[in-house]
XYZ file of C-alpha atoms in Angstrom:
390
model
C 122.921 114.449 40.101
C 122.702 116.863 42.777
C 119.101 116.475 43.572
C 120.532 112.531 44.252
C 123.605 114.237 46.750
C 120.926 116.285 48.333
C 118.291 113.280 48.955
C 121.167 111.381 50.072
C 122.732 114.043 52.681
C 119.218 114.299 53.821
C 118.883 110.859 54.384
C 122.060 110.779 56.561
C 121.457 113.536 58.522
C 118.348 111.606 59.600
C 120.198 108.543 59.884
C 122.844 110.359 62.290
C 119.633 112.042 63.956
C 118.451 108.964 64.578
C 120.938 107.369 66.014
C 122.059 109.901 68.597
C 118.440 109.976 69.513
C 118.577 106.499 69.825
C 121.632 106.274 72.007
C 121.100 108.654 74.099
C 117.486 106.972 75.572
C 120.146 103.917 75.586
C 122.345 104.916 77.406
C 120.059 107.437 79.720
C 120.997 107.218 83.143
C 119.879 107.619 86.523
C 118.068 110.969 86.564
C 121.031 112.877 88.276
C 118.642 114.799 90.526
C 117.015 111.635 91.894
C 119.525 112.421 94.754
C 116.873 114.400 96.634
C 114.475 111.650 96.840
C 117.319 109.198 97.995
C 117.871 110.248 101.348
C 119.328 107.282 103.442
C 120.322 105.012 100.444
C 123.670 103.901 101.626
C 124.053 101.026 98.825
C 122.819 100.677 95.137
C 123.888 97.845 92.991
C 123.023 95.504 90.187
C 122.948 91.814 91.381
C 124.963 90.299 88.131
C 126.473 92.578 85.238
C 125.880 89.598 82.511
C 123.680 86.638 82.421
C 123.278 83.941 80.043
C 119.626 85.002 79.745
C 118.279 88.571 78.237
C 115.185 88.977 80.060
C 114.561 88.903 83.886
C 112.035 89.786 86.284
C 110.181 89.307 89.880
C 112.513 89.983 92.848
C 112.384 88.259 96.207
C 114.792 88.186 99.116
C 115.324 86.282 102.327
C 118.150 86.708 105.151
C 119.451 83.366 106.135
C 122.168 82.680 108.357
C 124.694 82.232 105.066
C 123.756 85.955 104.114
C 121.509 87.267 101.845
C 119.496 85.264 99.201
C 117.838 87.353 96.177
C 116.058 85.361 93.639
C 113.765 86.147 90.545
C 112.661 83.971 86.882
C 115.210 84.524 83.560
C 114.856 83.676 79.961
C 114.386 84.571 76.622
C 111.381 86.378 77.975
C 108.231 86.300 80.320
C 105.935 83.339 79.092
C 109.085 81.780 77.153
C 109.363 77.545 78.050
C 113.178 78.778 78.960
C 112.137 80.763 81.649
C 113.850 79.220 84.603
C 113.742 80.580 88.623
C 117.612 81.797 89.206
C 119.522 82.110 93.031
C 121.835 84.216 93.688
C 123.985 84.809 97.453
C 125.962 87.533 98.670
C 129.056 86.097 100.166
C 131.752 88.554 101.475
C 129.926 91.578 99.978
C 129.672 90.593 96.784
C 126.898 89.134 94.535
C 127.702 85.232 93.533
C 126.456 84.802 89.902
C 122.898 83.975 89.608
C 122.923 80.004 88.886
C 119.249 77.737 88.489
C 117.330 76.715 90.956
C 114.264 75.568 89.575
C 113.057 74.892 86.042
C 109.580 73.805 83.914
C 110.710 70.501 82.303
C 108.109 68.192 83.057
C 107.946 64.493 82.922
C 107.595 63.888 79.403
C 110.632 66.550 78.817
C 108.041 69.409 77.716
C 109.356 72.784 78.841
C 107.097 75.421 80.519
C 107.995 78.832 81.800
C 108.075 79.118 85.429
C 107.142 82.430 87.448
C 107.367 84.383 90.570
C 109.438 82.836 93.056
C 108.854 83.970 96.754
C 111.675 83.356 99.312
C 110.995 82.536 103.246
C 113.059 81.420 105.884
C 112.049 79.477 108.249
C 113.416 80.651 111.762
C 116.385 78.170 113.073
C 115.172 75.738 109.723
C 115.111 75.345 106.167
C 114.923 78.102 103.082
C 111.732 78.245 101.152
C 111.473 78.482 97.835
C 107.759 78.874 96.168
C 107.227 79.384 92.434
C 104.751 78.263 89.610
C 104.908 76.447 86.820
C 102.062 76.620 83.631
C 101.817 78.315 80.879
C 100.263 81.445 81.832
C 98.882 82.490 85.486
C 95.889 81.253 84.663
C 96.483 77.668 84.173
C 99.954 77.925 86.888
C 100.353 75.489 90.202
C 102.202 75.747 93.123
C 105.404 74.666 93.602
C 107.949 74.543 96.839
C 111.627 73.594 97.063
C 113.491 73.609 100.287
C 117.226 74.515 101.084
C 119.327 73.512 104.335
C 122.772 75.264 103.427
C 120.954 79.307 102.304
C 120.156 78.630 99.200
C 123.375 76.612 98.122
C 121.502 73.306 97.135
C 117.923 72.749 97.154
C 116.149 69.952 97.566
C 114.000 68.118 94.755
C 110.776 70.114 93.631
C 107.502 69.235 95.494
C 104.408 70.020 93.629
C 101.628 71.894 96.671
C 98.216 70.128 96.463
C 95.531 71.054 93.793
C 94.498 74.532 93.835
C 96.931 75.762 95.840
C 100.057 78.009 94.353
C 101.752 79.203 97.835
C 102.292 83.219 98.152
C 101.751 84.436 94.553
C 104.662 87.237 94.413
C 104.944 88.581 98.038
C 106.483 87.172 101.351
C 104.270 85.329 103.523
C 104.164 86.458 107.098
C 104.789 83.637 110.205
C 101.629 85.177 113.140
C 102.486 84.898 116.567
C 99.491 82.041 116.412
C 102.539 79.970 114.239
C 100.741 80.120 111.693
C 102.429 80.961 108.109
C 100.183 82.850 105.829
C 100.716 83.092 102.264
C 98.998 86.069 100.340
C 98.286 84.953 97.133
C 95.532 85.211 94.061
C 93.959 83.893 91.070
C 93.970 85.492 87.666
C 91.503 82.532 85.869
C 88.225 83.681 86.565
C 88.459 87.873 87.007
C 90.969 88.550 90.145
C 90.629 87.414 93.298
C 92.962 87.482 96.685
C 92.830 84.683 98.845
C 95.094 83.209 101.499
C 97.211 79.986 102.165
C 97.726 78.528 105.059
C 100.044 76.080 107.090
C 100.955 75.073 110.515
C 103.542 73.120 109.468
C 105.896 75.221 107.096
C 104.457 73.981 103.855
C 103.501 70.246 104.448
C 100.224 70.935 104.807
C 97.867 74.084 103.583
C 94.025 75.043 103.763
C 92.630 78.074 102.431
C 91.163 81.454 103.190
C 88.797 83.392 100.828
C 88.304 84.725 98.409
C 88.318 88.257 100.292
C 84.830 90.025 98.898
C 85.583 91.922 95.849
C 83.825 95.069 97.527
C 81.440 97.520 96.266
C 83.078 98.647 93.334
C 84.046 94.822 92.426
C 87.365 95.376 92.496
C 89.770 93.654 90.323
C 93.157 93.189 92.819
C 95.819 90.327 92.880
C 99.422 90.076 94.508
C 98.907 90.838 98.201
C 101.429 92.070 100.474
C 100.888 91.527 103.931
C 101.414 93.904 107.321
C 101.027 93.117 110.752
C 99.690 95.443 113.340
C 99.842 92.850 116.455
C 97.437 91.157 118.357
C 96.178 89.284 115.465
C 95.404 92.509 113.261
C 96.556 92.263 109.737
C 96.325 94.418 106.598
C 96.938 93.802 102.974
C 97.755 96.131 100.118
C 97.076 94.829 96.528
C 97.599 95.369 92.982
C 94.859 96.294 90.862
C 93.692 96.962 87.562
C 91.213 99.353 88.907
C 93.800 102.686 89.609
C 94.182 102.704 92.750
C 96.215 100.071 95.529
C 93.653 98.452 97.701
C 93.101 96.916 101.083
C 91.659 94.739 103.446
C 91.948 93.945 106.842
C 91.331 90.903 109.269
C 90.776 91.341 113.028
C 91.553 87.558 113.505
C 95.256 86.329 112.751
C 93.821 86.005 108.730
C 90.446 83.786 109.411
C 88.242 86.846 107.722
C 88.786 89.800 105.750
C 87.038 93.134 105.181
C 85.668 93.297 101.560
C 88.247 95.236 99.404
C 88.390 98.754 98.867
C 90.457 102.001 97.450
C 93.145 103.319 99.516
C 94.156 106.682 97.987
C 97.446 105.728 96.485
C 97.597 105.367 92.931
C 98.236 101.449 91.302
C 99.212 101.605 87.520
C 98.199 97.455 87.260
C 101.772 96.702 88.941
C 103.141 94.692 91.061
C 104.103 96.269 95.008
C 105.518 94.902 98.342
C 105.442 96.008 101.777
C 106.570 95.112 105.182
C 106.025 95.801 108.779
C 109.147 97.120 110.703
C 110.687 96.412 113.754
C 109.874 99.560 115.103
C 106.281 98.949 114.053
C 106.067 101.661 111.155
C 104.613 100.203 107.675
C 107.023 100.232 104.344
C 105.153 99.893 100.859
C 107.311 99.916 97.666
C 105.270 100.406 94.407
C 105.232 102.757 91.161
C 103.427 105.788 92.712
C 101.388 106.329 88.876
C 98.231 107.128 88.314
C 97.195 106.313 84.307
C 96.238 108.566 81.811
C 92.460 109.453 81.574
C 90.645 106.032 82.193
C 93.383 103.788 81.690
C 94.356 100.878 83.955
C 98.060 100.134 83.048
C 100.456 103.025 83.258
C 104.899 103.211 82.876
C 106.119 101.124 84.995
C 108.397 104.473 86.894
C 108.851 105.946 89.231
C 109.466 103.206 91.177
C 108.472 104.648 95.142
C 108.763 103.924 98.730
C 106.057 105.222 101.320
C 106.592 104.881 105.204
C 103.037 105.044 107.151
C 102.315 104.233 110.965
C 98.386 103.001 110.694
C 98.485 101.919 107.214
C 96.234 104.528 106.364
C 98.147 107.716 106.012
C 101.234 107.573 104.180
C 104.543 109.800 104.068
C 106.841 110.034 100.859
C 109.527 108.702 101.360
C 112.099 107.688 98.483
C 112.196 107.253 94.584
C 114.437 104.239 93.585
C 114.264 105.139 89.857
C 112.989 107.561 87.432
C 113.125 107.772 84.169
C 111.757 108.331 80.652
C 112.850 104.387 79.871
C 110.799 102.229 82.044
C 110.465 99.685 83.751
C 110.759 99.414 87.571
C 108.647 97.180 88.421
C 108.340 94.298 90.686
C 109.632 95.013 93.973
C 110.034 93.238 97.318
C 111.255 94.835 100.521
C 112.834 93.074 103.790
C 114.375 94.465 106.855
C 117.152 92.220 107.709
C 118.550 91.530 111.493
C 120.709 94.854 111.171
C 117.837 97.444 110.887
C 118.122 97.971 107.602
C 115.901 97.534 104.667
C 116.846 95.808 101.551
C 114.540 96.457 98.558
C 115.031 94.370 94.711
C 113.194 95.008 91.575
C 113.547 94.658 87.968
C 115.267 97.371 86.468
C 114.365 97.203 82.566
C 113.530 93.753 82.404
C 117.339 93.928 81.943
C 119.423 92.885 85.054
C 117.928 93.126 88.536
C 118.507 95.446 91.278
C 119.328 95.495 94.968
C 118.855 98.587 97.284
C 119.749 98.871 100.821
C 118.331 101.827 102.999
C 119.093 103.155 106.431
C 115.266 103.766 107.702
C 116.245 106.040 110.221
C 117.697 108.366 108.098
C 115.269 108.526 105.365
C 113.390 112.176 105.187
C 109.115 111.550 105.205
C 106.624 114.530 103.319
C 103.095 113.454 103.768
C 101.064 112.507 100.715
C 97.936 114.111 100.203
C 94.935 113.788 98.112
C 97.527 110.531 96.745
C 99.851 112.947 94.899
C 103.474 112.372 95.350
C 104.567 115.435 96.627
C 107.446 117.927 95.240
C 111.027 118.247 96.577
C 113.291 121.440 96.177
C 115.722 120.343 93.468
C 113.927 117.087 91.844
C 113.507 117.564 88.436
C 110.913 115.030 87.208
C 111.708 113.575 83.969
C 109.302 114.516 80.895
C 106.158 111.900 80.396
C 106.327 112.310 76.601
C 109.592 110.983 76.608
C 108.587 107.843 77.965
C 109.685 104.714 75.849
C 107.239 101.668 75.164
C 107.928 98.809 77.640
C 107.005 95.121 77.565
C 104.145 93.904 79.716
């Protein structure tokens, strides 16, 4: 009899062990010394506290004349034929619930998962919504649905012609030639970036590219676009080959500079970047370099770099870090104001929305591509990191 107490006391202490370890990764917050690294943050909020969905992910934002439009895909999870493209405003400060804009049901009432929506607005005219429909990004099309009131109705969906999918995750960027190029990529046939095309704010589209894969055939997908002026443009991409790329076209888009390394890290995430106002560079990506050989890493940090050529970049803030991942995802705009408003997924949980004062953010150049270290920032422990979902 008491060997059966013992076993059983034994058993509950692991239980109990258990749990508490268990709760606290739950319930882990927002390392409390991420406060160094979040100079000029002056507003950091969750777009919806509940959602009739569990999963969410893919954040893209637009500034219309209504206010601020954020949108991203929900469902049971990534891949899932419930997977639907949800809009949500901010009206009077606050975040409207997230409500659908776009679904998969096709013709014959078969439900596929749609992905990746990408906001624009077009100046004095409508609000663009892109996203895909398919199964997986291999076998996705385009798709485009247009909004005259900021995203409070939309109009029906338009399919964009074969072969073409519209910008694949990131903004596209209106040249001072009018033209409206969409950075965008396959995933079908190893990974390629191309680029989409239109005159005419979506009615019609040719393509550029594929951009040369480079000497090291690089494997890169997701462009984000910056533009130096006078018809100079750069992208940065994601990559399954450790490091963020680039390329770079002399010629308003027409042709690219094969692919190659920059010397910031990639952990086969997505990133975003813009070009300010005051012509300085913003890139928002997980600053992670894998383990060993690897090409995926966590998904956290999540980071923000500032740079004035594209080439050298300063640290400059950490949205997130911590031992439960991920952070992934993230788009960046700079709205009328000055001010730059960043979303991303935070745990495949809710989504987030961040809004920095760039003037007042606090830059440490990166060298040799490692993050450097701040007075006071305690980095959270690697081996603590929990398993996320792709």
């Amino acid at each position: 009899m008491y060997n059966i107490k013992n076993t059983f006391m034994k058993i509950k202490i692991k239980l109990a062990t258990a749990l508490l370890f268990l709760y606290s990764l739950c319930s882990y917050g927002q390392n409390p010394t991420l406060k160094e690294w979040q100079k000029g943050v002056i507003k950091d909020e969750f777009i919806y506290d509940t959602a009739s969905f569990p999963s969410c992910h893919s954040a893209t934002m637009a500034e219309t004349d209504q206010g601020l439009v954020y949108a991203f895909f929900g469902g049971t999870k990534e891949r899932h034929p419930d997977v639907e493209i949800y809009v949500s405003r901010l009206e009077n400060g606050n975040w409207l619930a997230p409500v659908s804009a776009a679904d998969g049901v096709q013709p014959d009432g078969k439900r596929l998962p749609t992905w990746n929506p990408v906001l624009y607005q077009i100046p004095n005219g409508d609000l663009l919504l892109f996203y895909k429909i398919g199964p997986k990004p291999s076998e996705w099309w385009g798709m485009l649905k247009r909004s005259k009131d900021g995203g409070k109705t939309w109009s029906a969906a338009e399919k964009l012609p074969e072969g073409f999918i519209g910008p694949v995750k990131n903004k596209p960027v209106l040249l001072q030639n009018g033209t409206l190029l969409s950075p965008s990529s396959t995933e079908g046939n190893g990974w390629n970036v191309h680029f989409e095309a239109s005159s005419d704010f979506g009615k019609t589209w040719r393509k550029i590219g594929p951009i040369a894969r480079g000497a090291d055939n690089l494997d890169a997908i997701q462009p984000s676009m910056l533009d130096h002026g006078n018809g100079r443009l750069q992208i940065l991409a994601r990559t399954r080959n450790r490091a963020v790329v680039t390329s770079w076209s002399k010629d308003w888009g027409e042709h690219w500079t094969p692919l190659e390394k920059t010397a910031l890290p990639n952990n086969n995430s997505g990133t975003d970047a813009v070009t300010l106002k005051d012509g300085r560079h913003v890139l928002v990506y997980n600053h992670v370099l894998p383990e060993g050989n690897l090409a995926k890493g966590a998904r956290t940090p999540l980071n923000v770099a500032f740079s004035k050529d594209g080439k050298q970049w300063q640290a400059a803030l950490i949205l997130e870090d911590s031992p439960i991942s991920q952070y992934s995802y993230p788009a960046v705009i700079q709205t009328k104001d000055g001010l730059l408003h960043f979303g991303y997924t935070w745990r495949r949980k809710k989504m987030k929305h961040v809004v920095v004062d760039p003037k007042k953010v606090k830059l440490i150049p990166i060298e040799d591509g490692i993050w450097p270290t701040k007075k006071g920032y305690k980095k959270p422990d690697p081996n603590a990191y929990v398993k996320e979902e792709d």
